Amino acid sequence: MIGIFDSGYGGLTILQQIRSVLPEYDYLYLGDNARAPYGTRSFDCIYRYTLEAVQFLLAHHCTLIILACNTASAKALRTIQQHDLPVINSKLQAEDTDHLPATGASRKVNVLGVIRPTVEAVSSVTKTGHVGVLATPATVSSESYVLELNKIADQLTVVQQPCPMWVPLIESGEHTDEGADYFVDKYLREILAKDPLIDTLVLGCTHYPLLLPKIEKWLKTHSPKPVAALPQGKLVAYSLADYLRRHPEYERQLTREGSCRYLTTDDADKFNQAAALFLGTPIHSEHVSF
Ligand code: DGL
């Protein structure tokens, strides 16, 4: 099973695109809505919450986990990959050696993020070479986008804008109201003032596609030249498809019944209502705690 994790609803924008590209697999979505937003929290806190979520998903038969959250990808992924996964995988290997699995192959789990697949697409989109990154304060302070973009194309000029109010607006369902216009205007105005040559704005938080209609409307009416807003869902979905082609050792462990279960650490009815709006289809979620 593929686990998809986000602090709240944002990862649904990634899940939706992944399922449209890879509908055959089984998915388990986990939204830590009770503790969202993550984007204004400390490194230690984001790492601890993310590791708890990863351990929960592993205990629920996920063998591949996507951190469908830039904040978790920026702050926790590297430590999980370098420190925690080796321990988890060597435990699995020891168990498999003891129990001689029928397949003869040891289980192996992996955790992937959303920043790398996004960054890989950016340099082919920008024409001016000036890129803006809209993200949570935690993602901005990690400098992950700046570092990764510079690794791929060191001639790019990258400017960041923290948008601390966007996730709370989305988590509270206020993102389509007029009140949200104030904060859309504020952050877009600020980032374009920092660098008027920006022609590509990376939506570096998986919640932000829910504000895309307002963002695009603002750009059309306020920007003197075309500026593209780039959501991540499709980029992550195609990158995952490519990853599975290149890594049969993970692909063959995935179950394939096309199912999707939704779990939330907050109220399930509230999650059902909000998720149905985001996904355009009714869903049934379950409350979990860990
Ligand atoms: N969707 C998360 C991200 O991509 C939101 C983080 C938050 O909870 O603040 O960064």
PDB file of C-alpha atoms and ligand atoms in Angstrom:
ATOM      1  CA  MET A   1       0.000   0.000   0.000  1.00  0.00           C
ATOM      2  CA  ILE A   2       1.151   3.566  -0.670  1.00  0.00           C
ATOM      3  CA  GLY A   3       0.848   5.919   2.311  1.00  0.00           C
ATOM      4  CA  ILE A   4       0.220   9.587   1.627  1.00  0.00           C
ATOM      5  CA  PHE A   5       0.832  11.919   4.535  1.00  0.00           C
ATOM      6  CA  ASP A   6       0.125  15.588   5.108  1.00  0.00           C
ATOM      7  CA  SER A   7      -0.433  17.805   8.138  1.00  0.00           C
ATOM      8  CA  GLY A   8      -4.036  18.180   6.970  1.00  0.00           C
ATOM      9  CA  TYR A   9      -6.023  18.527   3.760  1.00  0.00           C
ATOM     10  CA  GLY A  10      -3.216  19.724   1.451  1.00  0.00           C
ATOM     11  CA  GLY A  11      -1.927  16.261   0.618  1.00  0.00           C
ATOM     12  CA  LEU A  12      -5.300  15.504  -0.978  1.00  0.00           C
ATOM     13  CA  THR A  13      -4.190  17.708  -3.902  1.00  0.00           C
ATOM     14  CA  ILE A  14      -1.231  15.333  -4.368  1.00  0.00           C
ATOM     15  CA  LEU A  15      -3.228  12.135  -3.736  1.00  0.00           C
ATOM     16  CA  GLN A  16      -5.784  13.126  -6.371  1.00  0.00           C
ATOM     17  CA  GLN A  17      -3.115  13.535  -9.064  1.00  0.00           C
ATOM     18  CA  ILE A  18      -1.234  10.394  -8.024  1.00  0.00           C
ATOM     19  CA  ARG A  19      -4.421   8.324  -8.211  1.00  0.00           C
ATOM     20  CA  SER A  20      -5.249   9.690 -11.649  1.00  0.00           C
ATOM     21  CA  VAL A  21      -1.793   8.619 -12.927  1.00  0.00           C
ATOM     22  CA  LEU A  22      -1.501   5.404 -10.873  1.00  0.00           C
ATOM     23  CA  PRO A  23      -5.090   4.256 -10.173  1.00  0.00           C
ATOM     24  CA  GLU A  24      -4.222   0.584  -9.788  1.00  0.00           C
ATOM     25  CA  TYR A  25      -2.512   0.782  -6.378  1.00  0.00           C
ATOM     26  CA  ASP A  26      -4.025   0.877  -2.883  1.00  0.00           C
ATOM     27  CA  TYR A  27      -3.644   4.122  -0.912  1.00  0.00           C
ATOM     28  CA  LEU A  28      -3.861   5.098   2.740  1.00  0.00           C
ATOM     29  CA  TYR A  29      -4.181   8.863   3.295  1.00  0.00           C
ATOM     30  CA  LEU A  30      -3.319  10.293   6.694  1.00  0.00           C
ATOM     31  CA  GLY A  31      -4.077  13.921   7.584  1.00  0.00           C
ATOM     32  CA  ASP A  32      -2.776  15.080  10.968  1.00  0.00           C
ATOM     33  CA  ASN A  33      -5.501  17.744  11.075  1.00  0.00           C
ATOM     34  CA  ALA A  34      -5.525  17.822  14.875  1.00  0.00           C
ATOM     35  CA  ARG A  35      -1.980  19.220  14.873  1.00  0.00           C
ATOM     36  CA  ALA A  36      -2.063  21.287  11.640  1.00  0.00           C
ATOM     37  CA  PRO A  37      -0.588  23.637  10.687  1.00  0.00           C
ATOM     38  CA  TYR A  38       2.977  22.322  10.836  1.00  0.00           C
ATOM     39  CA  GLY A  39       4.415  25.259   8.892  1.00  0.00           C
ATOM     40  CA  THR A  40       4.847  27.586  11.853  1.00  0.00           C
ATOM     41  CA  ARG A  41       6.389  24.938  14.146  1.00  0.00           C
ATOM     42  CA  SER A  42       9.999  24.180  15.099  1.00  0.00           C
ATOM     43  CA  PHE A  43      12.258  21.650  13.378  1.00  0.00           C
ATOM     44  CA  ASP A  44      12.086  19.259  16.369  1.00  0.00           C
ATOM     45  CA  CYS A  45       8.330  19.368  16.472  1.00  0.00           C
ATOM     46  CA  ILE A  46       7.869  18.860  12.694  1.00  0.00           C
ATOM     47  CA  TYR A  47      10.377  15.985  12.693  1.00  0.00           C
ATOM     48  CA  ARG A  48       8.725  14.280  15.688  1.00  0.00           C
ATOM     49  CA  TYR A  49       5.170  14.618  14.287  1.00  0.00           C
ATOM     50  CA  THR A  50       6.261  13.418  10.849  1.00  0.00           C
ATOM     51  CA  LEU A  51       8.151  10.421  12.243  1.00  0.00           C
ATOM     52  CA  GLU A  52       5.097   9.450  14.301  1.00  0.00           C
ATOM     53  CA  ALA A  53       2.959   9.601  11.175  1.00  0.00           C
ATOM     54  CA  VAL A  54       5.469   7.552   9.167  1.00  0.00           C
ATOM     55  CA  GLN A  55       5.620   4.900  11.909  1.00  0.00           C
ATOM     56  CA  PHE A  56       1.829   4.811  12.023  1.00  0.00           C
ATOM     57  CA  LEU A  57       1.587   4.294   8.238  1.00  0.00           C
ATOM     58  CA  LEU A  58       4.292   1.606   8.305  1.00  0.00           C
ATOM     59  CA  ALA A  59       2.349  -0.207  11.035  1.00  0.00           C
ATOM     60  CA  HIS A  60      -0.692  -0.047   8.732  1.00  0.00           C
ATOM     61  CA  HIS A  61       0.960  -1.955   5.869  1.00  0.00           C
ATOM     62  CA  CYS A  62       2.346   0.961   3.868  1.00  0.00           C
ATOM     63  CA  THR A  63       5.677   0.070   2.275  1.00  0.00           C
ATOM     64  CA  LEU A  64       6.129   3.306   0.370  1.00  0.00           C
ATOM     65  CA  ILE A  65       5.221   6.640   1.950  1.00  0.00           C
ATOM     66  CA  ILE A  66       4.953  10.001   0.240  1.00  0.00           C
ATOM     67  CA  LEU A  67       5.314  13.037   2.489  1.00  0.00           C
ATOM     68  CA  ALA A  68       2.736  15.056   0.548  1.00  0.00           C
ATOM     69  CA  CYS A  69       3.735  18.053   2.626  1.00  0.00           C
ATOM     70  CA  ASN A  70       6.568  20.432   1.767  1.00  0.00           C
ATOM     71  CA  THR A  71       7.079  21.370   5.389  1.00  0.00           C
ATOM     72  CA  ALA A  72       7.614  17.736   6.408  1.00  0.00           C
ATOM     73  CA  SER A  73       9.696  17.131   3.273  1.00  0.00           C
ATOM     74  CA  ALA A  74      11.872  20.162   4.060  1.00  0.00           C
ATOM     75  CA  LYS A  75      12.288  19.605   7.776  1.00  0.00           C
ATOM     76  CA  ALA A  76      11.980  15.863   8.418  1.00  0.00           C
ATOM     77  CA  LEU A  77      12.592  13.826   5.251  1.00  0.00           C
ATOM     78  CA  ARG A  78      16.371  13.861   5.239  1.00  0.00           C
ATOM     79  CA  THR A  79      16.656  12.804   8.909  1.00  0.00           C
ATOM     80  CA  ILE A  80      14.056  10.083   8.409  1.00  0.00           C
ATOM     81  CA  GLN A  81      15.847   8.792   5.296  1.00  0.00           C
ATOM     82  CA  GLN A  82      19.323   8.936   6.798  1.00  0.00           C
ATOM     83  CA  HIS A  83      18.654   8.052  10.419  1.00  0.00           C
ATOM     84  CA  ASP A  84      15.343   6.248  10.887  1.00  0.00           C
ATOM     85  CA  LEU A  85      14.831   4.232   7.696  1.00  0.00           C
ATOM     86  CA  PRO A  86      18.087   2.253   7.978  1.00  0.00           C
ATOM     87  CA  VAL A  87      17.022   1.137  11.476  1.00  0.00           C
ATOM     88  CA  ILE A  88      13.482   0.292  10.335  1.00  0.00           C
ATOM     89  CA  ASN A  89      14.731  -1.623   7.281  1.00  0.00           C
ATOM     90  CA  SER A  90      17.321  -3.621   9.167  1.00  0.00           C
ATOM     91  CA  LYS A  91      14.614  -4.664  11.687  1.00  0.00           C
ATOM     92  CA  LEU A  92      12.398  -5.804   8.800  1.00  0.00           C
ATOM     93  CA  GLN A  93      15.271  -7.709   7.273  1.00  0.00           C
ATOM     94  CA  ALA A  94      16.003  -9.464  10.562  1.00  0.00           C
ATOM     95  CA  GLU A  95      12.320 -10.430  10.938  1.00  0.00           C
ATOM     96  CA  ASP A  96      12.217 -11.729   7.363  1.00  0.00           C
ATOM     97  CA  THR A  97      15.363 -13.796   7.870  1.00  0.00           C
ATOM     98  CA  ASP A  98      13.747 -15.335  10.984  1.00  0.00           C
ATOM     99  CA  HIS A  99      10.448 -16.090   9.255  1.00  0.00           C
ATOM    100  CA  LEU A 100      11.619 -17.038   5.750  1.00  0.00           C
ATOM    101  CA  PRO A 101       8.968 -15.235   3.642  1.00  0.00           C
ATOM    102  CA  ALA A 102       7.423 -17.158   0.761  1.00  0.00           C
ATOM    103  CA  THR A 103       8.667 -14.582  -1.767  1.00  0.00           C
ATOM    104  CA  GLY A 104      12.290 -15.104  -0.725  1.00  0.00           C
ATOM    105  CA  ALA A 105      12.766 -11.300  -0.845  1.00  0.00           C
ATOM    106  CA  SER A 106      13.114  -9.152   2.257  1.00  0.00           C
ATOM    107  CA  ARG A 107      10.672  -6.340   2.832  1.00  0.00           C
ATOM    108  CA  LYS A 108      12.061  -2.853   2.392  1.00  0.00           C
ATOM    109  CA  VAL A 109      10.251   0.438   2.974  1.00  0.00           C
ATOM    110  CA  ASN A 110      10.954   3.918   1.726  1.00  0.00           C
ATOM    111  CA  VAL A 111       9.795   7.488   2.323  1.00  0.00           C
ATOM    112  CA  LEU A 112       9.802  10.118  -0.447  1.00  0.00           C
ATOM    113  CA  GLY A 113       9.069  13.845  -0.481  1.00  0.00           C
ATOM    114  CA  VAL A 114       7.592  16.431  -2.834  1.00  0.00           C
ATOM    115  CA  ILE A 115      10.345  19.034  -3.147  1.00  0.00           C
ATOM    116  CA  ARG A 116      12.734  17.200  -5.464  1.00  0.00           C
ATOM    117  CA  PRO A 117      10.088  16.330  -8.130  1.00  0.00           C
ATOM    118  CA  THR A 118       8.890  19.942  -8.100  1.00  0.00           C
ATOM    119  CA  VAL A 119      12.351  21.414  -8.426  1.00  0.00           C
ATOM    120  CA  GLU A 120      13.178  19.105 -11.344  1.00  0.00           C
ATOM    121  CA  ALA A 121      10.310  20.619 -13.364  1.00  0.00           C
ATOM    122  CA  VAL A 122      10.907  24.303 -12.608  1.00  0.00           C
ATOM    123  CA  SER A 123      13.895  25.023 -14.835  1.00  0.00           C
ATOM    124  CA  SER A 124      11.958  23.902 -17.911  1.00  0.00           C
ATOM    125  CA  VAL A 125       9.051  26.263 -17.088  1.00  0.00           C
ATOM    126  CA  THR A 126      10.813  29.581 -16.378  1.00  0.00           C
ATOM    127  CA  LYS A 127      11.972  31.704 -19.294  1.00  0.00           C
ATOM    128  CA  THR A 128      13.403  34.630 -17.313  1.00  0.00           C
ATOM    129  CA  GLY A 129      15.275  32.329 -14.905  1.00  0.00           C
ATOM    130  CA  HIS A 130      13.633  34.199 -12.005  1.00  0.00           C
ATOM    131  CA  VAL A 131      11.572  31.892  -9.813  1.00  0.00           C
ATOM    132  CA  GLY A 132       9.427  32.676  -6.786  1.00  0.00           C
ATOM    133  CA  VAL A 133       8.666  30.120  -4.095  1.00  0.00           C
ATOM    134  CA  LEU A 134       5.506  30.539  -2.014  1.00  0.00           C
ATOM    135  CA  ALA A 135       5.675  28.311   1.046  1.00  0.00           C
ATOM    136  CA  THR A 136       5.134  27.982   4.780  1.00  0.00           C
ATOM    137  CA  PRO A 137       7.555  29.795   7.125  1.00  0.00           C
ATOM    138  CA  ALA A 138       9.185  26.435   8.014  1.00  0.00           C
ATOM    139  CA  THR A 139       9.791  25.496   4.368  1.00  0.00           C
ATOM    140  CA  VAL A 140      11.166  28.977   3.630  1.00  0.00           C
ATOM    141  CA  SER A 141      13.525  28.919   6.629  1.00  0.00           C
ATOM    142  CA  SER A 142      14.838  25.479   5.621  1.00  0.00           C
ATOM    143  CA  GLU A 143      16.043  27.025   2.312  1.00  0.00           C
ATOM    144  CA  SER A 144      15.322  23.598   0.758  1.00  0.00           C
ATOM    145  CA  TYR A 145      13.920  25.058  -2.464  1.00  0.00           C
ATOM    146  CA  VAL A 146      16.794  27.501  -2.897  1.00  0.00           C
ATOM    147  CA  LEU A 147      19.403  24.781  -2.290  1.00  0.00           C
ATOM    148  CA  GLU A 148      17.718  22.191  -4.526  1.00  0.00           C
ATOM    149  CA  LEU A 149      16.991  24.649  -7.347  1.00  0.00           C
ATOM    150  CA  ASN A 150      20.580  25.870  -7.290  1.00  0.00           C
ATOM    151  CA  LYS A 151      21.855  22.284  -7.434  1.00  0.00           C
ATOM    152  CA  ILE A 152      19.859  21.682 -10.597  1.00  0.00           C
ATOM    153  CA  ALA A 153      20.344  25.050 -12.318  1.00  0.00           C
ATOM    154  CA  ASP A 154      22.753  27.428 -10.617  1.00  0.00           C
ATOM    155  CA  GLN A 155      21.880  30.327 -12.947  1.00  0.00           C
ATOM    156  CA  LEU A 156      18.352  30.597 -11.506  1.00  0.00           C
ATOM    157  CA  THR A 157      17.452  33.525  -9.258  1.00  0.00           C
ATOM    158  CA  VAL A 158      15.212  32.218  -6.481  1.00  0.00           C
ATOM    159  CA  VAL A 159      13.138  34.433  -4.197  1.00  0.00           C
ATOM    160  CA  GLN A 160      11.023  33.062  -1.344  1.00  0.00           C
ATOM    161  CA  GLN A 161       7.854  34.295   0.325  1.00  0.00           C
ATOM    162  CA  PRO A 162       6.501  32.845   3.568  1.00  0.00           C
ATOM    163  CA  CYS A 163       2.686  32.761   3.566  1.00  0.00           C
ATOM    164  CA  PRO A 164       1.804  31.935   7.193  1.00  0.00           C
ATOM    165  CA  MET A 165      -1.923  32.684   6.831  1.00  0.00           C
ATOM    166  CA  TRP A 166      -2.726  30.556   3.780  1.00  0.00           C
ATOM    167  CA  VAL A 167      -2.757  27.117   5.480  1.00  0.00           C
ATOM    168  CA  PRO A 168      -4.936  28.295   8.423  1.00  0.00           C
ATOM    169  CA  LEU A 169      -7.380  29.844   5.909  1.00  0.00           C
ATOM    170  CA  ILE A 170      -7.602  26.542   4.028  1.00  0.00           C
ATOM    171  CA  GLU A 171      -7.789  24.313   7.109  1.00  0.00           C
ATOM    172  CA  SER A 172     -10.650  26.442   8.435  1.00  0.00           C
ATOM    173  CA  GLY A 173     -12.502  26.387   5.100  1.00  0.00           C
ATOM    174  CA  GLU A 174     -12.224  30.180   4.695  1.00  0.00           C
ATOM    175  CA  HIS A 175     -10.106  30.083   1.542  1.00  0.00           C
ATOM    176  CA  THR A 176     -12.950  30.744  -0.905  1.00  0.00           C
ATOM    177  CA  ASP A 177     -14.331  33.690   1.093  1.00  0.00           C
ATOM    178  CA  GLU A 178     -13.650  37.330   0.292  1.00  0.00           C
ATOM    179  CA  GLY A 179     -11.577  37.695   3.454  1.00  0.00           C
ATOM    180  CA  ALA A 180      -8.926  35.422   1.947  1.00  0.00           C
ATOM    181  CA  ASP A 181      -8.349  37.985  -0.838  1.00  0.00           C
ATOM    182  CA  TYR A 182      -6.483  40.202   1.595  1.00  0.00           C
ATOM    183  CA  PHE A 183      -3.787  37.596   2.261  1.00  0.00           C
ATOM    184  CA  VAL A 184      -3.587  36.498  -1.387  1.00  0.00           C
ATOM    185  CA  ASP A 185      -2.938  40.118  -2.342  1.00  0.00           C
ATOM    186  CA  LYS A 186      -0.457  40.649   0.498  1.00  0.00           C
ATOM    187  CA  TYR A 187       1.883  37.711  -0.228  1.00  0.00           C
ATOM    188  CA  LEU A 188       1.760  37.941  -4.046  1.00  0.00           C
ATOM    189  CA  ARG A 189       2.395  41.667  -3.935  1.00  0.00           C
ATOM    190  CA  GLU A 190       5.328  41.140  -1.550  1.00  0.00           C
ATOM    191  CA  ILE A 191       7.056  38.451  -3.601  1.00  0.00           C
ATOM    192  CA  LEU A 192       6.689  40.246  -6.949  1.00  0.00           C
ATOM    193  CA  ALA A 193       8.016  43.442  -5.364  1.00  0.00           C
ATOM    194  CA  LYS A 194      11.135  41.517  -4.282  1.00  0.00           C
ATOM    195  CA  ASP A 195      11.839  40.486  -7.885  1.00  0.00           C
ATOM    196  CA  PRO A 196       9.698  41.882 -10.735  1.00  0.00           C
ATOM    197  CA  LEU A 197      11.397  39.497 -13.209  1.00  0.00           C
ATOM    198  CA  ILE A 198       9.744  36.425 -11.672  1.00  0.00           C
ATOM    199  CA  ASP A 199       7.755  34.531 -14.309  1.00  0.00           C
ATOM    200  CA  THR A 200       7.142  31.296 -12.351  1.00  0.00           C
ATOM    201  CA  LEU A 201       5.684  30.983  -8.876  1.00  0.00           C
ATOM    202  CA  VAL A 202       6.112  27.552  -7.291  1.00  0.00           C
ATOM    203  CA  LEU A 203       3.224  26.699  -4.987  1.00  0.00           C
ATOM    204  CA  GLY A 204       5.582  25.150  -2.454  1.00  0.00           C
ATOM    205  CA  CYS A 205       2.887  23.958  -0.081  1.00  0.00           C
ATOM    206  CA  THR A 206       0.417  21.225  -0.983  1.00  0.00           C
ATOM    207  CA  HIS A 207      -2.450  23.245   0.502  1.00  0.00           C
ATOM    208  CA  TYR A 208      -1.970  26.149  -1.906  1.00  0.00           C
ATOM    209  CA  PRO A 209      -3.650  24.648  -5.030  1.00  0.00           C
ATOM    210  CA  LEU A 210      -6.890  25.244  -3.120  1.00  0.00           C
ATOM    211  CA  LEU A 211      -6.170  28.957  -3.440  1.00  0.00           C
ATOM    212  CA  LEU A 212      -5.194  28.626  -7.112  1.00  0.00           C
ATOM    213  CA  PRO A 213      -8.350  30.291  -8.520  1.00  0.00           C
ATOM    214  CA  LYS A 214      -7.711  33.374  -6.366  1.00  0.00           C
ATOM    215  CA  ILE A 215      -3.972  33.336  -7.103  1.00  0.00           C
ATOM    216  CA  GLU A 216      -4.504  33.110 -10.867  1.00  0.00           C
ATOM    217  CA  LYS A 217      -7.169  35.816 -10.799  1.00  0.00           C
ATOM    218  CA  TRP A 218      -4.825  38.102  -8.861  1.00  0.00           C
ATOM    219  CA  LEU A 219      -1.924  37.474 -11.255  1.00  0.00           C
ATOM    220  CA  LYS A 220      -4.137  38.210 -14.275  1.00  0.00           C
ATOM    221  CA  THR A 221      -5.391  41.481 -12.874  1.00  0.00           C
ATOM    222  CA  HIS A 222      -2.295  42.776 -11.063  1.00  0.00           C
ATOM    223  CA  SER A 223       0.800  41.507 -12.847  1.00  0.00           C
ATOM    224  CA  PRO A 224       1.922  43.585 -15.852  1.00  0.00           C
ATOM    225  CA  LYS A 225       3.414  40.465 -17.509  1.00  0.00           C
ATOM    226  CA  PRO A 226       2.442  36.771 -17.492  1.00  0.00           C
ATOM    227  CA  VAL A 227       3.382  34.880 -14.340  1.00  0.00           C
ATOM    228  CA  ALA A 228       2.642  31.144 -14.092  1.00  0.00           C
ATOM    229  CA  ALA A 229       1.599  29.579 -10.782  1.00  0.00           C
ATOM    230  CA  LEU A 230       2.950  26.040 -10.629  1.00  0.00           C
ATOM    231  CA  PRO A 231       1.126  23.463  -8.466  1.00  0.00           C
ATOM    232  CA  GLN A 232       2.954  20.246  -7.575  1.00  0.00           C
ATOM    233  CA  GLY A 233       0.382  17.454  -7.859  1.00  0.00           C
ATOM    234  CA  LYS A 234       1.057  16.331 -11.428  1.00  0.00           C
ATOM    235  CA  LEU A 235       4.822  16.737 -11.058  1.00  0.00           C
ATOM    236  CA  VAL A 236       4.844  14.486  -7.997  1.00  0.00           C
ATOM    237  CA  ALA A 237       2.531  11.945  -9.657  1.00  0.00           C
ATOM    238  CA  TYR A 238       4.697  11.551 -12.779  1.00  0.00           C
ATOM    239  CA  SER A 239       7.834  11.437 -10.692  1.00  0.00           C
ATOM    240  CA  LEU A 240       6.340   8.626  -8.561  1.00  0.00           C
ATOM    241  CA  ALA A 241       5.368   6.661 -11.687  1.00  0.00           C
ATOM    242  CA  ASP A 242       8.948   6.997 -12.908  1.00  0.00           C
ATOM    243  CA  TYR A 243      10.318   6.001  -9.496  1.00  0.00           C
ATOM    244  CA  LEU A 244       8.211   2.815  -9.466  1.00  0.00           C
ATOM    245  CA  ARG A 245       9.465   1.906 -12.955  1.00  0.00           C
ATOM    246  CA  ARG A 246      13.050   2.319 -11.793  1.00  0.00           C
ATOM    247  CA  HIS A 247      12.559   0.552  -8.447  1.00  0.00           C
ATOM    248  CA  PRO A 248      10.806  -2.803  -8.894  1.00  0.00           C
ATOM    249  CA  GLU A 249      11.939  -3.787  -5.373  1.00  0.00           C
ATOM    250  CA  TYR A 250       9.401  -1.281  -3.989  1.00  0.00           C
ATOM    251  CA  GLU A 251       6.819  -1.607  -6.760  1.00  0.00           C
ATOM    252  CA  ARG A 252       6.354  -5.370  -6.320  1.00  0.00           C
ATOM    253  CA  GLN A 253       5.459  -4.967  -2.635  1.00  0.00           C
ATOM    254  CA  LEU A 254       2.484  -2.706  -3.441  1.00  0.00           C
ATOM    255  CA  THR A 255      -1.041  -4.117  -3.421  1.00  0.00           C
ATOM    256  CA  ARG A 256      -3.236  -3.372  -6.413  1.00  0.00           C
ATOM    257  CA  GLU A 257      -6.952  -3.170  -5.797  1.00  0.00           C
ATOM    258  CA  GLY A 258      -7.390   0.523  -6.582  1.00  0.00           C
ATOM    259  CA  SER A 259      -8.641   1.293  -3.058  1.00  0.00           C
ATOM    260  CA  CYS A 260      -8.187   4.421  -0.952  1.00  0.00           C
ATOM    261  CA  ARG A 261      -8.746   4.780   2.815  1.00  0.00           C
ATOM    262  CA  TYR A 262      -8.736   8.171   4.534  1.00  0.00           C
ATOM    263  CA  LEU A 263      -7.575   8.695   8.108  1.00  0.00           C
ATOM    264  CA  THR A 264      -7.571  11.894  10.137  1.00  0.00           C
ATOM    265  CA  THR A 265      -6.363  12.715  13.629  1.00  0.00           C
ATOM    266  CA  ASP A 266      -9.226  15.210  14.001  1.00  0.00           C
ATOM    267  CA  ASP A 267     -12.987  14.828  13.571  1.00  0.00           C
ATOM    268  CA  ALA A 268     -13.940  12.398  10.768  1.00  0.00           C
ATOM    269  CA  ASP A 269     -17.201  14.188   9.821  1.00  0.00           C
ATOM    270  CA  LYS A 270     -15.387  17.490   9.459  1.00  0.00           C
ATOM    271  CA  PHE A 271     -12.712  15.797   7.344  1.00  0.00           C
ATOM    272  CA  ASN A 272     -15.381  14.141   5.149  1.00  0.00           C
ATOM    273  CA  GLN A 273     -17.063  17.470   4.448  1.00  0.00           C
ATOM    274  CA  ALA A 274     -13.885  19.374   3.637  1.00  0.00           C
ATOM    275  CA  ALA A 275     -12.293  16.535   1.657  1.00  0.00           C
ATOM    276  CA  ALA A 276     -15.435  16.102  -0.447  1.00  0.00           C
ATOM    277  CA  LEU A 277     -15.177  19.768  -1.435  1.00  0.00           C
ATOM    278  CA  PHE A 278     -11.494  19.447  -2.304  1.00  0.00           C
ATOM    279  CA  LEU A 279     -11.828  16.158  -4.181  1.00  0.00           C
ATOM    280  CA  GLY A 280     -15.237  16.824  -5.739  1.00  0.00           C
ATOM    281  CA  THR A 281     -16.522  13.444  -4.544  1.00  0.00           C
ATOM    282  CA  PRO A 282     -17.867  12.188  -1.188  1.00  0.00           C
ATOM    283  CA  ILE A 283     -15.440  10.216   0.962  1.00  0.00           C
ATOM    284  CA  HIS A 284     -15.615   8.319   4.225  1.00  0.00           C
ATOM    285  CA  SER A 285     -12.769   8.937   6.660  1.00  0.00           C
ATOM    286  CA  GLU A 286     -11.890   7.375   9.997  1.00  0.00           C
ATOM    287  CA  HIS A 287     -10.583   9.075  13.122  1.00  0.00           C
ATOM    288  CA  VAL A 288      -7.245   7.757  14.391  1.00  0.00           C
ATOM    289  CA  SER A 289      -4.824   8.819  17.093  1.00  0.00           C
ATOM    290  CA  PHE A 290      -1.178   7.964  17.660  1.00  0.00           C
TER     291      PHE A 290
HETATM  292  N1  DGL B   1       0.659  21.009   3.103  1.00  0.00           N
HETATM  293  C1  DGL B   1       1.740  21.401   3.965  1.00  0.00           C
HETATM  294  C2  DGL B   1       2.940  21.813   3.092  1.00  0.00           C
HETATM  295  O1  DGL B   1       3.006  21.390   1.930  1.00  0.00           O
HETATM  296  C3  DGL B   1       1.197  22.430   4.893  1.00  0.00           C
HETATM  297  C4  DGL B   1       2.029  22.659   6.042  1.00  0.00           C
HETATM  298  C5  DGL B   1       1.334  23.160   7.273  1.00  0.00           C
HETATM  299  O2  DGL B   1       0.670  22.365   7.929  1.00  0.00           O
HETATM  300  O3  DGL B   1       1.546  24.321   7.609  1.00  0.00           O
HETATM  301  O4  DGL B   1       3.839  22.505   3.519  1.00  0.00           O
END
